C-alpha positions as a printed NumPy array, in Angstrom:
array([[ 82.916,  22.035, 108.169],
       [ 83.253,  23.871, 104.847],
       [ 80.021,  24.369, 103.051],
       [ 78.028,  26.428, 101.041],
       [ 75.209,  26.254, 103.099],
       [ 76.966,  27.675, 105.838],
       [ 76.236,  31.612, 104.787],
       [ 75.229,  33.542, 107.707],
       [ 73.427,  36.828, 107.181],
       [ 75.722,  39.347, 107.844],
       [ 73.935,  42.77 , 107.054],
       [ 69.975,  43.445, 106.216],
       [ 69.168,  46.574, 104.398],
       [ 66.142,  48.074, 102.979],
       [ 62.985,  46.348, 104.317],
       [ 59.748,  48.466, 103.626],
       [ 56.464,  47.325, 103.906],
       [ 55.224,  48.674, 100.531],
       [ 58.101,  48.51 ,  98.325],
       [ 58.525,  51.763,  96.367],
       [ 59.519,  51.143,  92.638],
       [ 62.191,  53.678,  93.053],
       [ 63.785,  51.552,  96.086],
       [ 64.423,  48.665,  93.801],
       [ 68.204,  47.884,  93.503],
       [ 69.288,  47.695,  90.013],
       [ 72.989,  47.095,  90.31 ],
       [ 75.456,  45.9  ,  92.865],
       [ 79.165,  46.186,  92.77 ],
       [ 82.1  ,  45.484,  95.17 ],
       [ 85.225,  47.5  ,  94.288],
       [ 88.673,  46.049,  93.731],
       [ 89.695,  45.487,  97.426],
       [ 86.01 ,  44.653,  98.804],
       [ 86.183,  47.195, 101.369],
       [ 83.246,  49.324,  99.841],
       [ 79.974,  47.743,  98.256],
       [ 78.101,  50.146,  95.938],
       [ 74.289,  50.112,  94.732],
       [ 72.273,  51.747,  92.517],
       [ 68.361,  52.061,  92.463],
       [ 65.301,  52.858,  89.953],
       [ 65.366,  56.047,  91.545],
       [ 68.82 ,  57.007,  90.541],
       [ 70.337,  57.138,  93.87 ],
       [ 73.823,  55.427,  94.607],
       [ 74.392,  54.032,  98.229],
       [ 77.93 ,  53.157,  99.071],
       [ 78.714,  50.73 , 101.876],
       [ 81.927,  50.358, 104.045],
       [ 83.127,  47.147, 105.568],
       [ 83.897,  47.943, 109.217],
       [ 86.846,  46.373, 111.41 ],
       [ 84.426,  44.111, 112.805],
       [ 83.357,  42.687, 109.407],
       [ 80.308,  44.02 , 109.28 ],
       [ 78.96 ,  46.99 , 106.29 ],
       [ 77.558,  49.734, 107.207],
       [ 76.248,  52.885, 105.04 ],
       [ 79.325,  55.253, 104.071],
       [ 77.64 ,  57.495, 101.636],
       [ 74.428,  58.208,  99.685],
       [ 74.177,  60.572,  96.708],
       [ 71.817,  61.148,  93.926],
       [ 73.566,  60.161,  90.925],
       [ 71.16 ,  60.621,  88.089],
       [ 67.585,  62.611,  87.727],
       [ 64.772,  62.016,  85.155],
       [ 65.083,  64.015,  81.989],
       [ 63.184,  64.298,  78.835],
       [ 64.422,  64.468,  75.158],
       [ 62.517,  66.897,  73.495],
       [ 63.566,  66.099,  70.06 ],
       [ 62.626,  62.327,  70.469],
       [ 59.885,  62.905,  72.882],
       [ 61.458,  60.106,  74.834],
       [ 61.459,  60.231,  78.664],
       [ 64.862,  59.293,  80.086],
       [ 64.667,  57.506,  83.555],
       [ 66.889,  58.048,  86.13 ],
       [ 67.452,  54.453,  86.702],
       [ 70.938,  53.072,  87.606],
       [ 72.052,  50.677,  85.199],
       [ 75.589,  49.91 ,  85.863],
       [ 78.328,  51.276,  88.471],
       [ 81.601,  50.417,  88.013],
       [ 84.885,  51.304,  90.26 ],
       [ 87.736,  52.501,  89.041],
       [ 91.173,  51.169,  90.607],
       [ 92.383,  52.934,  93.78 ],
       [ 95.368,  55.052,  93.143],
       [ 94.856,  57.985,  95.909],
       [ 92.545,  58.187,  99.117],
       [ 89.8  ,  59.426,  96.822],
       [ 87.353,  56.421,  95.281],
       [ 86.133,  57.004,  91.874],
       [ 83.068,  55.124,  90.476],
       [ 81.066,  55.394,  86.94 ],
       [ 77.548,  55.227,  87.156],
       [ 75.07 ,  55.2  ,  84.327],
       [ 71.661,  55.596,  83.524],
       [ 70.214,  54.773,  79.667],
       [ 71.624,  57.86 ,  78.389],
       [ 74.391,  59.578,  80.276],
       [ 77.717,  58.234,  82.419],
       [ 78.942,  60.112,  85.115],
       [ 82.14 ,  59.794,  86.957],
       [ 81.996,  60.28 ,  90.829],
       [ 84.566,  61.125,  93.212],
       [ 83.986,  60.235,  96.836],
       [ 86.542,  61.496,  99.591],
       [ 86.532,  62.307, 103.256],
       [ 87.239,  65.669, 104.749],
       [ 87.881,  65.937, 108.545],
       [ 89.581,  69.394, 108.435],
       [ 88.72 ,  72.43 , 107.603],
       [ 90.393,  75.808, 106.895],
       [ 90.154,  78.854, 108.844],
       [ 91.12 ,  82.236, 109.045],
       [ 90.793,  83.448, 105.259],
       [ 91.947,  86.951, 104.603],
       [ 89.293,  87.539, 101.933],
       [ 86.394,  85.701, 103.593],
       [ 84.277,  85.71 , 106.684],
       [ 83.584,  82.345, 108.745],
       [ 80.366,  81.814, 106.573],
       [ 82.394,  82.233, 103.379],
       [ 81.113,  85.41 , 102.494],
       [ 83.496,  88.067, 100.699],
       [ 84.653,  90.915, 103.181],
       [ 84.634,  94.352, 102.397],
       [ 88.47 ,  94.814, 101.268],
       [ 88.66 ,  98.372, 103.007],
       [ 88.445,  96.528, 106.08 ],
       [ 91.322,  94.274, 105.515],
       [ 94.256,  95.653, 107.238],
       [ 96.411,  92.653, 107.985],
       [ 97.453,  89.266, 106.283],
       [ 97.02 ,  86.052, 108.526],
       [ 98.029,  82.523, 107.457],
       [ 94.786,  80.061, 107.468],
       [ 94.696,  76.974, 109.698],
       [ 93.16 ,  73.71 , 109.585],
       [ 91.136,  72.931, 112.363],
       [ 89.718,  69.164, 113.012],
       [ 85.93 ,  68.587, 112.343],
       [ 83.556,  65.63 , 112.415],
       [ 84.042,  63.502, 109.103],
       [ 82.208,  64.216, 106.21 ],
       [ 82.034,  62.402, 103.197],
       [ 81.56 ,  64.233,  99.914],
       [ 80.071,  62.848,  96.448],
       [ 81.089,  64.918,  93.519],
       [ 80.564,  64.888,  89.699],
       [ 84.212,  64.809,  88.252],
       [ 83.245,  64.079,  84.698],
       [ 79.761,  63.679,  82.296],
       [ 79.677,  61.666,  79.502],
       [ 76.768,  62.317,  77.413],
       [ 75.126,  62.136,  74.086],
       [ 77.007,  59.343,  72.736],
       [ 74.407,  56.709,  72.496],
       [ 70.944,  56.629,  70.396],
       [ 69.835,  53.589,  72.189],
       [ 69.551,  52.268,  76.245],
       [ 73.001,  51.956,  77.783],
       [ 73.42 ,  48.334,  79.076],
       [ 76.949,  48.226,  79.751],
       [ 80.195,  49.983,  80.987],
       [ 83.401,  48.345,  81.62 ],
       [ 86.68 ,  49.86 ,  82.465],
       [ 90.015,  48.882,  80.832],
       [ 93.008,  47.505,  82.701],
       [ 94.874,  50.288,  81.323],
       [ 93.27 ,  52.709,  83.798],
       [ 92.549,  55.189,  81.089],
       [ 89.767,  54.248,  79.065],
       [ 86.679,  52.467,  79.269],
       [ 83.673,  51.005,  77.039],
       [ 80.073,  51.73 ,  77.064],
       [ 77.45 ,  49.242,  74.91 ],
       [ 73.923,  50.104,  73.975],
       [ 71.767,  47.87 ,  71.765],
       [ 73.84 ,  48.128,  68.635],
       [ 77.053,  50.371,  69.407],
       [ 79.99 ,  49.859,  71.777],
       [ 81.967,  53.26 ,  72.387],
       [ 85.424,  53.624,  73.582],
       [ 85.963,  56.58 ,  76.088],
       [ 89.012,  58.325,  77.741],
       [ 88.554,  59.125,  81.295],
       [ 89.594,  62.676,  80.609],
       [ 87.561,  63.525,  77.662],
       [ 84.12 ,  63.981,  78.211],
       [ 82.953,  65.722,  74.746],
       [ 84.009,  62.817,  72.159],
       [ 84.103,  58.919,  72.318],
       [ 85.448,  56.385,  69.547],
       [ 82.762,  53.852,  67.8  ],
       [ 84.554,  50.324,  67.941],
       [ 81.628,  48.077,  67.236],
       [ 78.4  ,  49.026,  65.229],
       [ 75.988,  46.558,  64.344],
       [ 73.455,  48.824,  62.93 ],
       [ 72.381,  47.525,  59.464],
       [ 71.541,  50.365,  56.807],
       [ 68.129,  49.047,  56.906],
       [ 66.487,  48.578,  60.225],
       [ 64.463,  45.523,  59.068],
       [ 67.643,  43.643,  58.319],
       [ 68.47 ,  43.839,  62.237],
       [ 68.899,  40.02 ,  63.373],
       [ 70.695,  40.839,  66.916],
       [ 71.572,  43.403,  69.598],
       [ 74.034,  44.058,  71.882],
       [ 73.048,  42.485,  75.365],
       [ 76.323,  43.056,  77.611],
       [ 79.71 ,  43.715,  76.631],
       [ 82.934,  43.932,  79.052],
       [ 86.646,  44.563,  78.974],
       [ 89.297,  41.577,  79.337],
       [ 91.   ,  41.856,  83.162],
       [ 94.277,  42.114,  82.114],
       [ 94.589,  42.917,  78.332],
       [ 93.572,  46.083,  77.386],
       [ 93.144,  45.223,  73.889],
       [ 90.763,  42.516,  74.388],
       [ 87.055,  42.986,  74.895],
       [ 83.936,  40.496,  74.717],
       [ 80.402,  41.079,  73.787],
       [ 76.935,  38.949,  74.083],
       [ 73.944,  39.529,  71.608],
       [ 70.747,  38.186,  71.662],
       [ 71.194,  35.389,  69.179],
       [ 73.48 ,  33.955,  72.369],
       [ 76.998,  34.26 ,  70.572],
       [ 79.895,  35.808,  72.571],
       [ 82.383,  37.563,  70.344],
       [ 86.063,  38.3  ,  71.292],
       [ 87.513,  41.225,  69.844],
       [ 91.217,  42.131,  69.598],
       [ 91.189,  46.242,  69.07 ],
       [ 95.221,  45.602,  67.836],
       [ 93.487,  44.287,  64.836],
       [ 91.746,  47.059,  63.561],
       [ 90.29 ,  50.105,  64.538],
       [ 86.432,  48.886,  64.013],
       [ 86.082,  45.453,  65.809],
       [ 83.135,  44.477,  63.577],
       [ 85.244,  41.428,  62.66 ],
       [ 85.803,  39.091,  65.929],
       [ 88.795,  37.396,  66.586],
       [ 87.025,  34.559,  68.341],
       [ 83.109,  33.715,  68.262],
       [ 81.678,  31.526,  71.279],
       [ 78.685,  29.627,  70.08 ],
       [ 77.032,  26.538,  71.085],
       [ 75.643,  24.479,  68.08 ],
       [ 71.634,  23.754,  68.967],
       [ 69.936,  20.518,  67.94 ],
       [ 67.298,  21.305,  65.346],
       [ 65.284,  18.715,  66.79 ],
       [ 65.061,  20.548,  70.049],
       [ 64.258,  24.052,  68.335],
       [ 61.126,  25.946,  69.599],
       [ 59.479,  29.217,  69.373],
       [ 61.278,  29.848,  72.764],
       [ 64.868,  28.779,  71.475],
       [ 66.099,  32.026,  70.344],
       [ 64.75 ,  33.824,  73.264],
       [ 65.964,  31.824,  76.171],
       [ 69.524,  31.437,  74.218],
       [ 69.815,  35.584,  74.704],
       [ 73.11 ,  35.809,  76.891],
       [ 72.062,  38.542,  80.101],
       [ 75.803,  38.546,  81.265],
       [ 79.382,  38.143,  80.459],
       [ 81.928,  37.941,  83.222],
       [ 85.911,  37.292,  82.551],
       [ 87.196,  34.861,  85.085],
       [ 89.854,  36.503,  87.68 ],
       [ 92.813,  34.921,  85.811],
       [ 91.32 ,  35.918,  82.547],
       [ 91.702,  32.566,  81.019],
       [ 87.606,  31.632,  81.301],
       [ 84.793,  33.538,  79.997],
       [ 81.712,  33.068,  81.946],
       [ 78.346,  33.429,  80.492],
       [ 74.326,  33.44 ,  81.45 ],
       [ 71.461,  32.922,  79.302],
       [ 67.941,  32.225,  80.604],
       [ 68.265,  28.661,  81.942],
       [ 72.221,  27.97 ,  82.381],
       [ 75.365,  29.489,  83.194],
       [ 78.401,  28.365,  80.832],
       [ 82.049,  28.606,  81.164],
       [ 83.824,  29.141,  78.094],
       [ 87.96 ,  28.471,  77.877],
       [ 89.315,  31.364,  75.088],
       [ 91.117,  28.685,  73.801],
       [ 88.087,  26.669,  72.472],
       [ 85.238,  28.32 ,  70.599],
       [ 83.165,  25.253,  69.463],
       [ 81.578,  24.702,  72.836],
       [ 81.417,  25.187,  76.629],
       [ 84.07 ,  23.77 ,  78.973],
       [ 81.181,  23.485,  81.551],
       [ 77.446,  24.046,  81.386],
       [ 75.414,  24.312,  84.593],
       [ 71.569,  24.201,  84.748],
       [ 69.887,  27.04 ,  86.94 ],
       [ 66.374,  26.297,  86.711],
       [ 65.593,  23.435,  83.834],
       [ 62.509,  22.754,  85.584],
       [ 61.052,  26.184,  83.85 ],
       [ 61.241,  24.501,  80.062],
       [ 57.718,  23.33 ,  80.888],
       [ 56.717,  26.938,  82.009],
       [ 58.298,  28.927,  79.037],
       [ 54.794,  29.813,  77.624],
       [ 53.29 ,  31.234,  80.749],
       [ 56.797,  33.155,  81.354],
       [ 56.497,  34.416,  77.914],
       [ 52.857,  35.544,  78.458],
       [ 54.063,  37.578,  81.749],
       [ 57.519,  38.684,  80.396],
       [ 59.509,  37.107,  82.907],
       [ 61.265,  35.258,  79.991],
       [ 62.925,  38.577,  79.298],
       [ 64.366,  38.909,  82.815],
       [ 68.363,  39.405,  82.553],
       [ 70.212,  37.639,  85.344],
       [ 73.455,  38.344,  86.106],
       [ 76.625,  35.712,  87.045],
       [ 79.553,  35.927,  89.332],
       [ 82.91 ,  34.266,  89.929],
       [ 84.293,  33.654,  93.822],
       [ 87.755,  35.161,  94.167],
       [ 89.81 ,  32.026,  93.137],
       [ 87.677,  31.208,  89.793],
       [ 86.286,  28.093,  91.541],
       [ 82.684,  28.625,  92.351],
       [ 80.017,  30.615,  90.323],
       [ 77.18 ,  32.488,  91.725],
       [ 73.425,  33.581,  89.646],
       [ 70.093,  34.228,  90.204],
       [ 66.956,  32.585,  89.94 ],
       [ 63.02 ,  32.708,  91.065],
       [ 61.597,  32.885,  94.601],
       [ 64.406,  34.644,  95.88 ],
       [ 66.505,  31.688,  95.307],
       [ 70.295,  32.064,  93.894],
       [ 72.533,  29.288,  92.916],
       [ 76.265,  28.196,  93.5  ],
       [ 77.991,  25.771,  91.29 ],
       [ 81.47 ,  24.216,  92.248],
       [ 83.442,  23.893,  89.56 ],
       [ 85.704,  20.89 ,  91.093],
       [ 82.938,  18.755,  92.727],
       [ 80.475,  19.754,  90.186],
       [ 77.794,  19.69 ,  93.125],
       [ 75.464,  22.665,  93.317],
       [ 73.605,  24.432,  96.208],
       [ 70.304,  26.35 ,  95.785],
       [ 69.832,  29.172,  98.938],
       [ 66.996,  31.638,  99.3  ],
       [ 67.501,  35.1  , 100.418],
       [ 64.393,  36.485, 102.334],
       [ 63.264,  38.246, 104.997],
       [ 60.806,  35.214, 106.129],
       [ 63.819,  32.616, 106.435],
       [ 67.017,  35.21 , 106.786],
       [ 67.888,  36.536, 110.308],
       [ 70.796,  38.015, 111.315],
       [ 73.745,  35.476, 111.995],
       [ 71.321,  32.785, 111.065],
       [ 72.175,  30.01 , 108.765],
       [ 70.867,  29.511, 105.226],
       [ 69.702,  25.86 , 104.815],
       [ 69.722,  24.552, 101.306],
       [ 66.387,  24.583,  98.939],
       [ 64.994,  22.172,  96.734],
       [ 62.453,  22.62 ,  93.863],
       [ 60.904,  19.408,  92.701],
       [ 58.933,  19.11 ,  89.644],
       [ 56.621,  16.103,  90.691],
       [ 55.436,  15.208,  94.397],
       [ 57.562,  16.393,  96.97 ],
       [ 59.984,  14.222,  99.046],
       [ 60.371,  16.447, 102.008],
       [ 58.455,  18.92 , 103.761],
       [ 60.95 ,  21.596, 102.912],
       [ 60.585,  20.973,  99.21 ],
       [ 59.421,  23.741,  97.128],
       [ 57.04 ,  22.5  ,  93.866],
       [ 57.862,  24.302,  90.731],
       [ 54.057,  25.414,  90.605],
       [ 53.999,  27.286,  93.709],
       [ 57.546,  29.81 ,  92.731],
       [ 56.889,  32.902,  92.859],
       [ 57.848,  34.879,  89.751],
       [ 57.639,  38.367,  91.073],
       [ 60.641,  37.614,  93.409],
       [ 63.788,  37.202,  91.476],
       [ 67.389,  37.719,  92.472],
       [ 68.861,  39.386,  89.092],
       [ 72.025,  41.288,  90.455],
       [ 74.75 ,  39.461,  92.648],
       [ 78.046,  40.195,  93.263],
       [ 80.826,  38.344,  95.163],
       [ 83.814,  39.841,  97.076],
       [ 86.944,  39.809,  95.329],
       [ 88.974,  38.407,  97.914],
       [ 86.975,  36.589, 100.701],
       [ 83.583,  34.641, 100.855],
       [ 81.484,  37.497, 100.947],
       [ 78.545,  37.69 ,  98.762],
       [ 75.941,  40.748,  98.048],
       [ 72.617,  39.535,  96.688],
       [ 69.731,  42.15 ,  95.617],
       [ 66.036,  41.294,  96.079],
       [ 63.695,  44.079,  94.739],
       [ 64.529,  46.726,  97.286],
       [ 66.45 ,  44.409,  99.539],
       [ 69.847,  44.04 , 100.099],
       [ 71.626,  41.067, 101.414],
       [ 75.001,  40.446, 102.416],
       [ 76.144,  37.082, 103.56 ],
       [ 79.453,  35.503, 104.591],
       [ 80.828,  32.058, 105.551],
       [ 80.809,  31.495, 109.211],
       [ 83.905,  31.364, 111.243],
       [ 85.476,  28.247, 112.285],
       [ 86.236,  27.819, 116.291],
       [ 89.768,  28.757, 115.573],
       [ 88.426,  32.119, 113.782],
       [ 89.173,  31.295, 110.527],
       [ 86.794,  31.644, 107.45 ],
       [ 85.81 ,  28.635, 105.622],
       [ 86.09 ,  28.044, 101.884],
       [ 82.272,  27.245, 100.326],
       [ 82.756,  23.795,  99.066],
       [ 79.881,  21.693,  98.545],
       [ 81.265,  18.441,  98.394],
       [ 82.294,  19.589, 102.306],
       [ 78.929,  19.964, 103.21 ],
       [ 77.561,  18.929, 106.797],
       [ 76.276,  15.573, 106.916],
       [ 72.577,  16.29 , 106.467],
       [ 73.457,  17.719, 102.974],
       [ 75.683,  14.959, 102.052],
       [ 72.755,  12.396, 102.942],
       [ 70.343,  14.478, 100.677],
       [ 72.502,  16.239,  98.306],
       [ 70.839,  18.092,  94.94 ],
       [ 71.267,  15.718,  91.83 ],
       [ 74.311,  17.242,  90.311],
       [ 72.966,  19.121,  87.17 ],
       [ 76.609,  19.62 ,  85.356]])
């Protein structure tokens, strides 16, 4: 039967008894075809996985993208942590991706080589220059087969353009430009020009004491090269049109949900800060994630979201303790499935949530070593505020806030998801039916046990 709970563990990577902070995964991204999956970690490394013919993802290439640096002018240490990875569309056998830390963006080329040239005229077999006096004849070099070698080489380095930490990069649909965003500015780059960029958004006030918001995330529209969206710490999302003016400080549309003044509290502005923005594949909708909910906005309607899904509403009573532990500032990402019909985002206790837009049903699943075994079927979880109704229920007081799913990605065409939990990467896919076809994950078609004990709709 078709169901969300029938996701099986397809590949398990990086379990270490003592977690090295450098191994913590900081970003996950499928390429446009879904054949490759790239992860970046806090140690500045990029690991690329390739999908094999049998369906499993195996390590394809690993390379060190960034190294720790020190800014002597500002006495500032720049970490090597990979903040974002973005793939460029595939135009030839080589693959290109952008990777950034807090300050520097690099364009990497990943290519294969299974042949090598032999018979050079001016070099010996080890690559050393020959004595020209010994070269008496000319020969034609030939290509000899060799073991497959995957090479990663930096092709461009885009640096010195951001005064603050880079939080977003996004490749434009024109395949020639991309944007990079920090707390106060968004820059537009040409992929072939590294020494200059064009500032298209600048929120820095003349007096920093007047600063009221910062940019949290920015992304280009998937089809229209002139449209981009960026969100701020005040819970607003702006749609900008680069055709209107060179500087996009004046937005074309503002997506903001009015808050009832009677419900305001000390934490209202903090939990309303948008941590992620994703355009739907169709380009019609905008998905935003704040601390407690994910919202779907229609680009034609600005005043309120068309859909709102509560991710962990049971945490409202614990905002004070979450503030004291700084967990309230965690930045959760969100993702669409390939048909824009299902939404996925992370939560605490290594839980991640899925919301079906058609049935308005949801499911909570867990990605952890304790419950996931190879080819195992994931069982739905339920967090209860009061007394447990079932032995499998988890009390909100027993949630482990150190375990969190911040980074998620969904295969662009199939029901395959990648979940990063600390230094572990989990890849799940829906189970095959007897006729060999993949299921489409729909909560309303869950197995009988799930149908008789569904989670209460939180739409």
